[in-house]
mmCIF file of C-alpha atoms in Angstrom:
data_model
loop_
_atom_site.group_PDB
_atom_site.id
_atom_site.type_symbol
_atom_site.label_atom_id
_atom_site.label_comp_id
_atom_site.label_asym_id
_atom_site.label_seq_id
_atom_site.Cartn_x
_atom_site.Cartn_y
_atom_site.Cartn_z
ATOM 1 C CA UNK A 1 34.349 15.205 21.992
ATOM 2 C CA UNK A 2 36.740 14.701 24.823
ATOM 3 C CA UNK A 3 38.341 17.640 26.561
ATOM 4 C CA UNK A 4 41.587 15.643 26.614
ATOM 5 C CA UNK A 5 43.716 16.926 23.693
ATOM 6 C CA UNK A 6 45.614 13.635 23.462
ATOM 7 C CA UNK A 7 42.415 11.950 22.236
ATOM 8 C CA UNK A 8 41.675 14.513 19.506
ATOM 9 C CA UNK A 9 41.974 13.519 15.876
ATOM 10 C CA UNK A 10 44.420 15.790 14.050
ATOM 11 C CA UNK A 11 42.442 18.586 12.406
ATOM 12 C CA UNK A 12 44.080 17.952 9.022
ATOM 13 C CA UNK A 13 42.518 14.469 8.986
ATOM 14 C CA UNK A 14 38.949 15.678 9.506
ATOM 15 C CA UNK A 15 36.372 15.953 6.776
ATOM 16 C CA UNK A 16 34.094 18.960 6.623
ATOM 17 C CA UNK A 17 31.205 17.385 8.518
ATOM 18 C CA UNK A 18 33.481 16.015 11.238
ATOM 19 C CA UNK A 19 35.202 19.371 11.719
ATOM 20 C CA UNK A 20 31.883 21.236 11.736
ATOM 21 C CA UNK A 21 30.301 18.866 14.257
ATOM 22 C CA UNK A 22 33.284 19.041 16.560
ATOM 23 C CA UNK A 23 33.344 22.830 16.268
ATOM 24 C CA UNK A 24 29.726 22.912 17.435
ATOM 25 C CA UNK A 25 30.726 20.798 20.447
ATOM 26 C CA UNK A 26 33.684 23.065 21.247
ATOM 27 C CA UNK A 27 31.508 26.170 21.108
ATOM 28 C CA UNK A 28 28.937 24.491 23.339
ATOM 29 C CA UNK A 29 31.565 23.529 25.916
ATOM 30 C CA UNK A 30 32.969 27.057 25.949
ATOM 31 C CA UNK A 31 29.517 28.605 26.251
ATOM 32 C CA UNK A 32 28.595 26.271 29.088
ATOM 33 C CA UNK A 33 31.618 27.488 31.043
ATOM 34 C CA UNK A 34 32.921 26.038 34.255
ATOM 35 C CA UNK A 35 36.254 25.109 32.696
ATOM 36 C CA UNK A 36 39.634 26.158 33.987
ATOM 37 C CA UNK A 37 41.577 28.729 31.990
ATOM 38 C CA UNK A 38 44.032 26.242 30.466
ATOM 39 C CA UNK A 39 41.245 23.987 29.227
ATOM 40 C CA UNK A 40 39.299 26.950 27.877
ATOM 41 C CA UNK A 41 42.336 28.176 25.940
ATOM 42 C CA UNK A 42 42.984 24.702 24.507
ATOM 43 C CA UNK A 43 39.367 24.440 23.415
ATOM 44 C CA UNK A 44 39.495 27.919 21.894
ATOM 45 C CA UNK A 45 42.619 26.982 19.918
ATOM 46 C CA UNK A 46 40.984 23.754 18.777
ATOM 47 C CA UNK A 47 37.919 25.696 17.717
ATOM 48 C CA UNK A 48 40.005 28.114 15.673
ATOM 49 C CA UNK A 49 41.767 25.213 13.949
ATOM 50 C CA UNK A 50 38.441 23.499 13.250
ATOM 51 C CA UNK A 51 36.943 26.692 11.810
ATOM 52 C CA UNK A 52 39.980 27.082 9.535
ATOM 53 C CA UNK A 53 39.626 23.456 8.411
ATOM 54 C CA UNK A 54 35.972 24.049 7.534
ATOM 55 C CA UNK A 55 36.978 27.112 5.516
ATOM 56 C CA UNK A 56 39.576 25.038 3.641
ATOM 57 C CA UNK A 57 36.958 22.455 2.716
ATOM 58 C CA UNK A 58 34.488 25.123 1.610
ATOM 59 C CA UNK A 59 37.125 26.913 -0.460
ATOM 60 C CA UNK A 60 38.008 23.635 -2.166
ATOM 61 C CA UNK A 61 34.369 22.920 -2.921
ATOM 62 C CA UNK A 62 33.907 26.455 -4.271
ATOM 63 C CA UNK A 63 36.898 26.021 -6.593
ATOM 64 C CA UNK A 64 35.563 22.700 -7.894
ATOM 65 C CA UNK A 65 32.136 24.211 -8.580
ATOM 66 C CA UNK A 66 33.655 27.206 -10.354
ATOM 67 C CA UNK A 67 35.813 24.888 -12.481
ATOM 68 C CA UNK A 68 32.758 22.915 -13.565
ATOM 69 C CA UNK A 69 30.812 26.082 -14.348
ATOM 70 C CA UNK A 70 33.748 27.469 -16.339
ATOM 71 C CA UNK A 71 33.985 24.221 -18.327
ATOM 72 C CA UNK A 72 30.295 24.467 -19.168
ATOM 73 C CA UNK A 73 30.751 28.037 -20.425
ATOM 74 C CA UNK A 74 33.407 27.000 -22.923
#
């Protein structure tokens, strides 16, 4: 992952695994420190967006599983 926001793939285009892997990188960069405030804030915002994207994917998967289970019950 680059720290340059212009090289980031839009979050909406990321699959679950991509978003999760990038989130791990963002957290690692923030934990390592040594970044200026502006960069840290941009990474934090990216991390929040990535976490939300992961939640969207998980919610979608949960709905699909529940739909299959409900179909089996009928």
